[in-house]
Amino acid sequence: MKKMTLTTKIFIGLISGIIFGLILYPMREVPFVADYIIGFFLKLGGSVFINAIKMLVVPLVFISLTVGSSAMGDIKKLGRIGVKTLGFYLFTTAVAIIIALTFANIIDPGAGLSSDSIEKTTKTIKASKPFVDVLIDIVPSNPIASMAKGNMLQIIFFALLTGMGLTVLGDRVSKVKDLFDQANDLVLEMLNLIMKVAPFGVFCLITKTFSSLGYTAMMPLLKYMLTVVGALFIHGLFTYQGLLVAVVKMNPLTFFKKFLPAISVAFSTSSSGATIPVTLETVQEEFGVSKSISSFTIPLGATVNMDGTAIMQGVAVVFIAAVYGVDLTMGDYVAVILTATLASIGTAGVPGVGLIMLSMVLAQVGLPIEGIALIMGVDRILDMTRTAVNITGDAVCTLIVAKTEGEELDLSSEKEVEVA
């Protein structure tokens, strides 16, 4: 028998948690069930998993962003190509989060759930700030204090500045760059270790939720999933393909026909990084993009272009805010857009990292991180879809950059067959 994938295990944990939670729901007030099963075992398993995710937020954000931004020294070497690529990725990420926030506010997937039944926790909702203060606060006066307090926008700014400093110094700080690269590998391995116990954590979190809420939790979760998928569909079909048609003059059907193998790999692995080889081969062999351009845009996209993750974060923020009865202000929405967009730079393209980034975004707008418990179980399902959207954006960006650089692309639906 083939070894089950982590996605399969998490899905089993999700389904088992729903079933077991519904079984416990009628017995939720029985002392043994309330005190030992729900109040001890389920709470212990779920809380430890959530705390493990919280533990990695600051080191992952700072180290990965420093590594990612230091690698962007290639932008100077490639000149126009670097500016176009980075501009495309940041622009589409901002568009993605705006689409997500719009969809989530219209559909309101969190309606019907109340935090009173989920977790008794102290809310730490921050007072709304004027937009000018939000911009001023991006620059930290004490970066160490920012890390201790978990002020993510300030951490992002300091990480980007550190990365740019490493780029300017070049070989003089090669050992420091190596240290950051090794630290990045270490943090990602720690994330992988934590994700190995994710099925158990998901089981505990979902069981505890459904044992408290019963069937009332099912419809909001379904609405949350459909909202994320709908926003991903709109972004992938209209934003990306609209830009592709406008600049490259390519038929979207032709694009998807040629790019389907890469999308399949991304969907099955839930990893932009793991899909880099097949994405590179596809844009070079099927579309005729030069190696000099694709070898820059595709790896950079796997690091910078996290539009699918940004969409999930936008919908999740609105969903969790509704559950906890928090009215988000325009300043909060701006903070979400800035944080999610900037956080996309250097975010590792590996399964599970989206939840770490979501913890960061929730902390930035003052929402309880415990709200992740509600969506943890279904996130791996959505992770596959949003990864497919991410690598689609990588390919579209590559084609647009190649076209604007004067390259001749293969826009036909079929490859020409050589005749002997």
Short mmCIF file of C-alpha atoms in Angstrom, two decimals:
data_model
loop_
_atom_site.label_atom_id
_atom_site.label_comp_id
_atom_site.label_asym_id
_atom_site.label_seq_id
_atom_site.Cartn_x
_atom_site.Cartn_y
_atom_site.Cartn_z
CA MET A 1 0.00 0.00 0.00
CA LYS A 2 1.18 3.45 -0.83
CA LYS A 3 1.98 5.66 2.10
CA MET A 4 -0.76 8.19 2.77
CA THR A 5 0.11 11.79 2.03
CA LEU A 6 -0.11 14.49 4.68
CA THR A 7 -3.10 15.97 2.87
CA THR A 8 -4.94 12.66 3.10
CA LYS A 9 -4.14 12.33 6.79
CA ILE A 10 -5.34 15.87 7.52
CA PHE A 11 -8.53 15.26 5.55
CA ILE A 12 -9.13 12.10 7.59
CA GLY A 13 -8.52 14.13 10.74
CA LEU A 14 -11.04 16.72 9.55
CA ILE A 15 -13.79 14.20 8.75
CA SER A 16 -13.13 12.22 11.92
CA GLY A 17 -13.22 15.40 13.98
CA ILE A 18 -16.57 16.43 12.52
CA ILE A 19 -18.09 13.00 13.17
CA PHE A 20 -16.66 12.65 16.68
CA GLY A 21 -17.64 16.23 17.52
CA LEU A 22 -21.23 15.63 16.44
CA ILE A 23 -21.29 12.45 18.55
CA LEU A 24 -20.04 14.38 21.59
CA TYR A 25 -22.42 17.31 21.05
CA PRO A 26 -25.44 15.74 22.86
CA MET A 27 -23.12 14.72 25.73
CA ARG A 28 -21.22 18.01 25.97
CA GLU A 29 -22.60 18.78 29.46
CA VAL A 30 -21.84 15.36 30.92
CA PRO A 31 -19.06 15.98 33.50
CA PHE A 32 -16.66 13.31 32.18
CA VAL A 33 -17.05 14.47 28.57
CA ALA A 34 -16.88 18.18 29.42
CA ASP A 35 -13.99 17.97 31.88
CA TYR A 36 -11.77 15.25 30.47
CA ILE A 37 -12.50 14.63 26.80
CA ILE A 38 -13.31 18.21 25.71
CA GLY A 39 -11.74 20.22 28.52
CA PHE A 40 -8.48 18.27 28.74
CA PHE A 41 -7.54 15.99 25.84
CA LEU A 42 -9.08 17.98 22.97
CA LYS A 43 -8.08 21.33 24.45
CA LEU A 44 -4.52 20.09 25.08
CA GLY A 45 -4.01 18.74 21.57
CA GLY A 46 -5.52 21.75 19.81
CA SER A 47 -3.87 24.39 21.99
CA VAL A 48 -0.39 22.86 21.71
CA PHE A 49 -0.73 22.78 17.92
CA ILE A 50 -1.85 26.43 17.80
CA ASN A 51 0.99 27.48 20.11
CA ALA A 52 3.50 25.65 17.91
CA ILE A 53 2.29 27.67 14.93
CA LYS A 54 2.51 30.92 16.92
CA MET A 55 6.04 30.00 17.94
CA LEU A 56 7.29 30.03 14.34
CA VAL A 57 5.59 33.22 13.14
CA VAL A 58 8.28 35.79 13.98
CA PRO A 59 11.38 33.71 13.07
CA LEU A 60 9.83 32.47 9.83
CA VAL A 61 8.72 35.94 8.73
CA PHE A 62 12.01 37.66 9.55
CA ILE A 63 14.36 34.98 8.21
CA SER A 64 12.42 34.09 5.05
CA LEU A 65 11.87 37.73 4.10
CA THR A 66 15.53 38.54 4.65
CA VAL A 67 16.58 35.61 2.44
CA GLY A 68 14.00 36.47 -0.21
CA SER A 69 14.85 40.16 -0.40
CA SER A 70 18.61 39.53 -0.39
CA ALA A 71 18.15 37.30 -3.44
CA MET A 72 16.55 40.22 -5.27
CA GLY A 73 19.98 41.63 -6.00
CA ASP A 74 19.34 40.07 -9.40
CA ILE A 75 16.86 42.86 -10.06
CA LYS A 76 19.73 45.31 -10.56
CA LYS A 77 21.46 42.92 -12.92
CA LEU A 78 18.36 42.27 -14.97
CA GLY A 79 17.17 45.88 -14.84
CA ARG A 80 13.80 46.20 -16.53
CA ILE A 81 12.98 42.50 -16.15
CA GLY A 82 13.33 42.65 -12.38
CA VAL A 83 11.19 45.76 -12.04
CA LYS A 84 8.46 44.34 -14.29
CA THR A 85 8.43 41.00 -12.49
CA LEU A 86 8.33 42.38 -8.97
CA GLY A 87 5.79 45.03 -9.97
CA PHE A 88 3.50 42.40 -11.51
CA TYR A 89 3.65 40.13 -8.48
CA LEU A 90 3.00 42.87 -5.92
CA PHE A 91 0.22 44.44 -8.02
CA THR A 92 -1.65 41.15 -8.51
CA THR A 93 -1.24 40.26 -4.83
CA ALA A 94 -2.86 43.56 -3.83
CA VAL A 95 -5.67 42.93 -6.35
CA ALA A 96 -6.12 39.40 -4.97
CA ILE A 97 -6.54 40.57 -1.37
CA ILE A 98 -9.00 43.28 -2.44
CA ILE A 99 -11.08 40.69 -4.32
CA ALA A 100 -11.03 38.44 -1.26
CA LEU A 101 -12.12 41.20 1.13
CA THR A 102 -14.90 42.25 -1.25
CA PHE A 103 -16.20 38.68 -1.66
CA ALA A 104 -16.02 37.98 2.06
CA ASN A 105 -17.92 41.13 3.00
CA ILE A 106 -20.65 40.39 0.47
CA ILE A 107 -21.10 36.71 1.39
CA ASP A 108 -20.30 37.10 5.13
CA PRO A 109 -19.27 33.45 5.67
CA GLY A 110 -18.92 33.88 9.45
CA ALA A 111 -22.59 34.70 9.99
CA GLY A 112 -24.19 32.21 12.36
CA LEU A 113 -21.12 31.37 14.41
CA SER A 114 -20.37 32.90 17.79
CA SER A 115 -17.07 32.93 19.64
CA ASP A 116 -18.97 32.47 22.92
CA SER A 117 -19.41 28.80 22.07
CA ILE A 118 -15.92 28.28 20.73
CA GLU A 119 -13.42 29.63 23.18
CA LYS A 120 -13.50 31.92 26.18
CA THR A 121 -10.63 34.21 25.39
CA THR A 122 -9.65 37.77 26.05
CA LYS A 123 -9.99 39.84 22.91
CA THR A 124 -7.06 42.06 22.06
CA ILE A 125 -8.68 44.21 19.41
CA LYS A 126 -6.65 47.35 18.88
CA ALA A 127 -8.17 50.78 18.48
CA SER A 128 -8.43 52.02 14.94
CA LYS A 129 -5.55 54.26 13.82
CA PRO A 130 -5.52 56.99 11.18
CA PHE A 131 -4.00 55.80 7.92
CA VAL A 132 -1.01 58.15 8.27
CA ASP A 133 -0.16 56.55 11.63
CA VAL A 134 -0.37 53.09 10.06
CA LEU A 135 2.23 54.17 7.49
CA ILE A 136 4.47 55.79 10.12
CA ASP A 137 4.33 52.71 12.34
CA ILE A 138 5.70 50.53 9.53
CA VAL A 139 9.19 51.86 10.37
CA PRO A 140 10.31 50.43 13.75
CA SER A 141 12.20 52.54 16.26
CA ASN A 142 13.33 49.35 18.00
CA PRO A 143 13.27 46.24 15.76
CA ILE A 144 14.04 43.89 18.67
CA ALA A 145 11.01 45.21 20.56
CA SER A 146 8.94 44.82 17.40
CA MET A 147 9.87 41.13 17.24
CA ALA A 148 9.09 40.64 20.92
CA LYS A 149 5.68 42.29 20.50
CA GLY A 150 4.98 40.58 17.18
CA ASN A 151 4.44 43.83 15.26
CA MET A 152 4.48 42.26 11.82
CA LEU A 153 4.61 45.30 9.54
CA GLN A 154 7.67 46.54 11.43
CA ILE A 155 9.28 43.10 11.27
CA ILE A 156 8.65 42.96 7.52
CA PHE A 157 10.21 46.40 7.01
CA PHE A 158 13.31 45.50 9.04
CA ALA A 159 13.66 42.16 7.24
CA LEU A 160 13.46 43.81 3.81
CA LEU A 161 16.00 46.44 4.87
CA THR A 162 18.33 43.70 6.16
CA GLY A 163 18.00 41.81 2.89
CA MET A 164 18.77 44.89 0.81
CA GLY A 165 21.81 45.59 2.99
CA LEU A 166 23.08 42.07 2.37
CA THR A 167 22.57 42.58 -1.36
CA VAL A 168 24.57 45.83 -1.42
CA LEU A 169 27.46 44.35 0.57
CA GLY A 170 27.60 41.29 -1.68
CA ASP A 171 30.50 38.90 -1.15
CA ARG A 172 31.71 40.80 1.91
CA VAL A 173 28.85 39.28 3.89
CA SER A 174 28.69 35.91 2.15
CA LYS A 175 29.00 34.10 5.46
CA VAL A 176 26.07 36.07 6.89
CA LYS A 177 23.99 35.19 3.81
CA ASP A 178 24.90 31.54 4.26
CA LEU A 179 23.84 31.77 7.90
CA PHE A 180 20.44 33.17 6.93
CA ASP A 181 20.04 30.48 4.25
CA GLN A 182 20.80 27.78 6.79
CA ALA A 183 18.48 29.38 9.35
CA ASN A 184 15.75 29.46 6.71
CA ASP A 185 16.23 25.75 6.04
CA LEU A 186 16.07 25.10 9.79
CA VAL A 187 12.82 27.02 10.29
CA LEU A 188 11.21 25.32 7.31
CA GLU A 189 12.22 21.93 8.68
CA MET A 190 10.69 22.89 12.03
CA LEU A 191 7.51 23.79 10.16
CA ASN A 192 7.57 20.39 8.44
CA LEU A 193 7.92 18.67 11.81
CA ILE A 194 4.97 20.57 13.22
CA MET A 195 2.88 19.78 10.14
CA LYS A 196 3.49 16.06 10.74
CA VAL A 197 1.24 16.29 13.81
CA ALA A 198 -1.25 18.49 11.96
CA PRO A 199 -3.78 15.63 11.47
CA PHE A 200 -4.00 15.15 15.23
CA GLY A 201 -4.15 18.90 15.84
CA VAL A 202 -6.89 19.29 13.23
CA PHE A 203 -8.82 16.40 14.78
CA CYS A 204 -8.70 18.02 18.24
CA LEU A 205 -9.60 21.50 17.00
CA ILE A 206 -12.48 20.41 14.78
CA THR A 207 -13.85 17.93 17.34
CA LYS A 208 -13.85 20.63 20.01
CA THR A 209 -15.59 23.06 17.67
CA PHE A 210 -18.35 20.67 16.59
CA SER A 211 -18.82 19.29 20.10
CA SER A 212 -19.69 22.84 21.17
CA LEU A 213 -21.64 24.00 18.11
CA GLY A 214 -23.08 20.86 16.54
CA TYR A 215 -24.45 21.20 13.03
CA THR A 216 -24.49 25.03 13.23
CA ALA A 217 -20.77 25.10 12.38
CA MET A 218 -21.11 23.20 9.10
CA MET A 219 -22.80 25.86 6.97
CA PRO A 220 -20.42 28.73 7.86
CA LEU A 221 -17.42 26.48 7.14
CA LEU A 222 -18.92 25.52 3.78
CA LYS A 223 -19.59 29.19 3.01
CA TYR A 224 -15.99 30.01 3.96
CA MET A 225 -14.64 27.37 1.59
CA LEU A 226 -16.89 28.45 -1.28
CA THR A 227 -15.96 32.10 -0.73
CA VAL A 228 -12.24 31.32 -0.95
CA VAL A 229 -12.70 29.12 -4.02
CA GLY A 230 -14.90 31.76 -5.68
CA ALA A 231 -12.33 34.51 -5.10
CA LEU A 232 -9.54 32.23 -6.39
CA PHE A 233 -11.59 31.47 -9.51
CA ILE A 234 -12.26 35.16 -10.22
CA HIS A 235 -8.62 36.10 -9.72
CA GLY A 236 -7.25 33.24 -11.78
CA LEU A 237 -9.73 33.62 -14.63
CA PHE A 238 -10.26 37.36 -14.87
CA THR A 239 -7.21 39.08 -13.34
CA TYR A 240 -4.54 36.79 -14.77
CA GLN A 241 -6.21 35.94 -18.05
CA GLY A 242 -7.32 39.54 -18.57
CA LEU A 243 -3.69 40.68 -18.33
CA LEU A 244 -2.59 37.79 -20.56
CA VAL A 245 -5.09 38.67 -23.29
CA ALA A 246 -4.36 42.40 -23.06
CA VAL A 247 -0.56 42.13 -23.24
CA VAL A 248 0.32 38.79 -24.83
CA LYS A 249 -2.82 38.42 -27.00
CA MET A 250 -3.06 34.74 -26.04
CA ASN A 251 -6.27 32.71 -25.94
CA PRO A 252 -6.89 31.64 -22.30
CA LEU A 253 -8.01 28.19 -23.49
CA THR A 254 -4.66 27.73 -25.22
CA PHE A 255 -2.84 28.80 -22.08
CA PHE A 256 -4.68 26.37 -19.82
CA LYS A 257 -4.35 23.51 -22.32
CA LYS A 258 -0.57 23.89 -22.37
CA PHE A 259 -0.14 24.70 -18.67
CA LEU A 260 -2.42 21.97 -17.27
CA PRO A 261 0.45 19.57 -16.37
CA ALA A 262 2.05 22.19 -14.10
CA ILE A 263 -1.32 23.01 -12.52
CA SER A 264 -1.84 19.30 -11.78
CA VAL A 265 1.51 19.04 -10.02
CA ALA A 266 0.83 22.19 -7.98
CA PHE A 267 -2.62 20.91 -6.99
CA SER A 268 -1.29 17.55 -5.84
CA THR A 269 1.79 18.83 -3.99
CA SER A 270 0.40 22.09 -2.55
CA SER A 271 3.89 23.52 -3.05
CA SER A 272 4.94 26.29 -5.42
CA GLY A 273 8.56 25.43 -4.73
CA ALA A 274 8.14 21.78 -5.63
CA THR A 275 6.44 22.76 -8.88
CA ILE A 276 9.29 25.02 -10.10
CA PRO A 277 10.94 22.37 -12.37
CA VAL A 278 7.75 21.50 -14.24
CA THR A 279 6.69 25.16 -14.46
CA LEU A 280 10.07 26.11 -15.94
CA GLU A 281 9.93 23.26 -18.46
CA THR A 282 6.37 24.18 -19.48
CA VAL A 283 6.97 27.89 -20.11
CA GLN A 284 10.17 27.13 -22.01
CA GLU A 285 9.03 24.16 -24.09
CA GLU A 286 5.33 24.96 -24.60
CA PHE A 287 5.38 28.76 -24.79
CA GLY A 288 8.91 29.38 -26.07
CA VAL A 289 10.08 31.68 -23.27
CA SER A 290 13.85 32.10 -23.11
CA LYS A 291 15.79 30.48 -20.31
CA SER A 292 17.29 33.81 -19.24
CA ILE A 293 13.86 35.25 -18.41
CA SER A 294 12.04 32.18 -17.13
CA SER A 295 14.91 31.16 -14.83
CA PHE A 296 14.47 34.51 -13.07
CA THR A 297 10.68 35.02 -13.04
CA ILE A 298 9.59 31.50 -12.05
CA PRO A 299 11.81 30.99 -8.96
CA LEU A 300 11.12 34.57 -7.88
CA GLY A 301 7.39 33.93 -8.32
CA ALA A 302 7.57 30.85 -6.11
CA THR A 303 8.89 33.18 -3.41
CA VAL A 304 7.03 36.44 -4.04
CA ASN A 305 3.78 35.53 -5.78
CA MET A 306 1.40 34.23 -3.10
CA ASP A 307 -1.88 35.57 -4.46
CA GLY A 308 -3.82 32.44 -3.51
CA THR A 309 -2.55 32.64 0.05
CA ALA A 310 -3.42 36.35 0.18
CA ILE A 311 -6.99 35.52 -0.90
CA MET A 312 -7.30 32.93 1.85
CA GLN A 313 -5.99 35.43 4.40
CA GLY A 314 -8.46 38.12 3.32
CA VAL A 315 -11.48 35.83 3.55
CA ALA A 316 -10.25 34.30 6.81
CA VAL A 317 -9.80 37.71 8.44
CA VAL A 318 -13.40 38.71 7.64
CA PHE A 319 -14.66 35.25 8.67
CA ILE A 320 -12.85 35.26 12.03
CA ALA A 321 -13.78 38.90 12.72
CA ALA A 322 -17.47 38.02 12.23
CA VAL A 323 -17.18 35.02 14.55
CA TYR A 324 -15.66 37.15 17.30
CA GLY A 325 -18.11 40.01 16.72
CA VAL A 326 -15.46 42.50 15.63
CA ASP A 327 -16.27 45.25 13.15
CA LEU A 328 -13.24 45.87 10.96
CA THR A 329 -12.55 49.48 10.03
CA MET A 330 -11.16 50.79 6.76
CA GLY A 331 -7.82 51.17 8.52
CA ASP A 332 -7.93 47.47 9.42
CA TYR A 333 -8.59 46.55 5.78
CA VAL A 334 -5.67 48.71 4.65
CA ALA A 335 -3.45 47.02 7.24
CA VAL A 336 -4.55 43.59 5.97
CA ILE A 337 -3.77 44.57 2.36
CA LEU A 338 -0.35 45.97 3.28
CA THR A 339 0.59 43.09 5.56
CA ALA A 340 -0.55 40.31 3.22
CA THR A 341 1.08 41.96 0.19
CA LEU A 342 4.42 42.65 1.87
CA ALA A 343 4.41 39.25 3.57
CA SER A 344 4.18 37.58 0.18
CA ILE A 345 7.81 38.61 -0.42
CA GLY A 346 10.00 35.77 0.76
CA THR A 347 7.17 33.55 1.97
CA ALA A 348 8.25 29.95 1.46
CA GLY A 349 6.26 28.07 -1.17
CA VAL A 350 5.69 24.99 0.99
CA PRO A 351 2.51 23.37 2.37
CA GLY A 352 1.21 24.84 5.62
CA VAL A 353 3.05 28.16 5.50
CA GLY A 354 -0.20 30.00 4.71
CA LEU A 355 -1.44 29.42 8.26
CA ILE A 356 1.74 30.95 9.67
CA MET A 357 1.19 34.01 7.50
CA LEU A 358 -2.46 34.13 8.56
CA SER A 359 -1.35 34.22 12.20
CA MET A 360 0.75 37.26 11.33
CA VAL A 361 -2.13 39.06 9.59
CA LEU A 362 -4.54 38.34 12.44
CA ALA A 363 -2.03 39.68 14.95
CA GLN A 364 -1.59 42.84 12.89
CA VAL A 365 -5.30 43.73 13.09
CA GLY A 366 -5.65 42.47 16.66
CA LEU A 367 -7.86 39.43 16.05
CA PRO A 368 -7.47 36.34 18.28
CA ILE A 369 -5.15 33.81 16.66
CA GLU A 370 -7.31 31.08 18.21
CA GLY A 371 -9.75 31.76 15.37
CA ILE A 372 -7.48 29.71 13.10
CA ALA A 373 -8.96 26.65 14.83
CA LEU A 374 -12.14 27.12 12.81
CA ILE A 375 -10.50 26.91 9.40
CA MET A 376 -7.50 24.71 10.15
CA GLY A 377 -9.23 21.52 9.10
CA VAL A 378 -10.32 22.72 5.67
CA ASP A 379 -7.20 24.73 4.91
CA ARG A 380 -5.27 21.84 3.36
CA ILE A 381 -8.08 21.32 0.86
CA LEU A 382 -7.97 24.99 -0.10
CA ASP A 383 -4.15 24.95 -0.09
CA MET A 384 -4.14 22.76 -3.19
CA THR A 385 -6.38 25.19 -5.08
CA ARG A 386 -4.55 28.34 -4.12
CA THR A 387 -1.18 26.80 -5.01
CA ALA A 388 -2.51 26.13 -8.51
CA VAL A 389 -3.51 29.80 -8.71
CA ASN A 390 -0.08 30.91 -7.48
CA ILE A 391 1.86 29.06 -10.18
CA THR A 392 -0.62 30.20 -12.83
CA GLY A 393 0.32 33.76 -11.88
CA ASP A 394 4.01 32.86 -12.15
CA ALA A 395 3.51 31.63 -15.71
CA VAL A 396 1.36 34.61 -16.78
CA CYS A 397 3.97 37.03 -15.41
CA THR A 398 6.71 35.18 -17.29
CA LEU A 399 4.80 35.38 -20.57
CA ILE A 400 4.04 39.08 -20.10
CA VAL A 401 7.65 39.94 -19.27
CA ALA A 402 8.92 37.90 -22.24
CA LYS A 403 6.44 39.59 -24.58
CA THR A 404 7.34 43.10 -23.41
CA GLU A 405 11.02 42.24 -23.86
CA GLY A 406 10.35 41.47 -27.53
CA GLU A 407 10.53 37.68 -27.44
CA GLU A 408 8.58 35.62 -29.98
CA LEU A 409 6.22 33.33 -28.08
CA ASP A 410 4.41 30.21 -29.22
CA LEU A 411 0.73 31.21 -29.00
CA SER A 412 -0.64 28.23 -30.95
CA SER A 413 -2.73 25.58 -29.28
CA GLU A 414 -0.64 22.75 -30.73
CA LYS A 415 3.13 22.35 -31.00
CA GLU A 416 4.44 22.09 -34.54
CA VAL A 417 5.52 18.60 -35.53
CA GLU A 418 8.86 18.36 -37.28
CA VAL A 419 8.75 16.55 -40.64
CA ALA A 420 11.79 14.49 -41.56
#
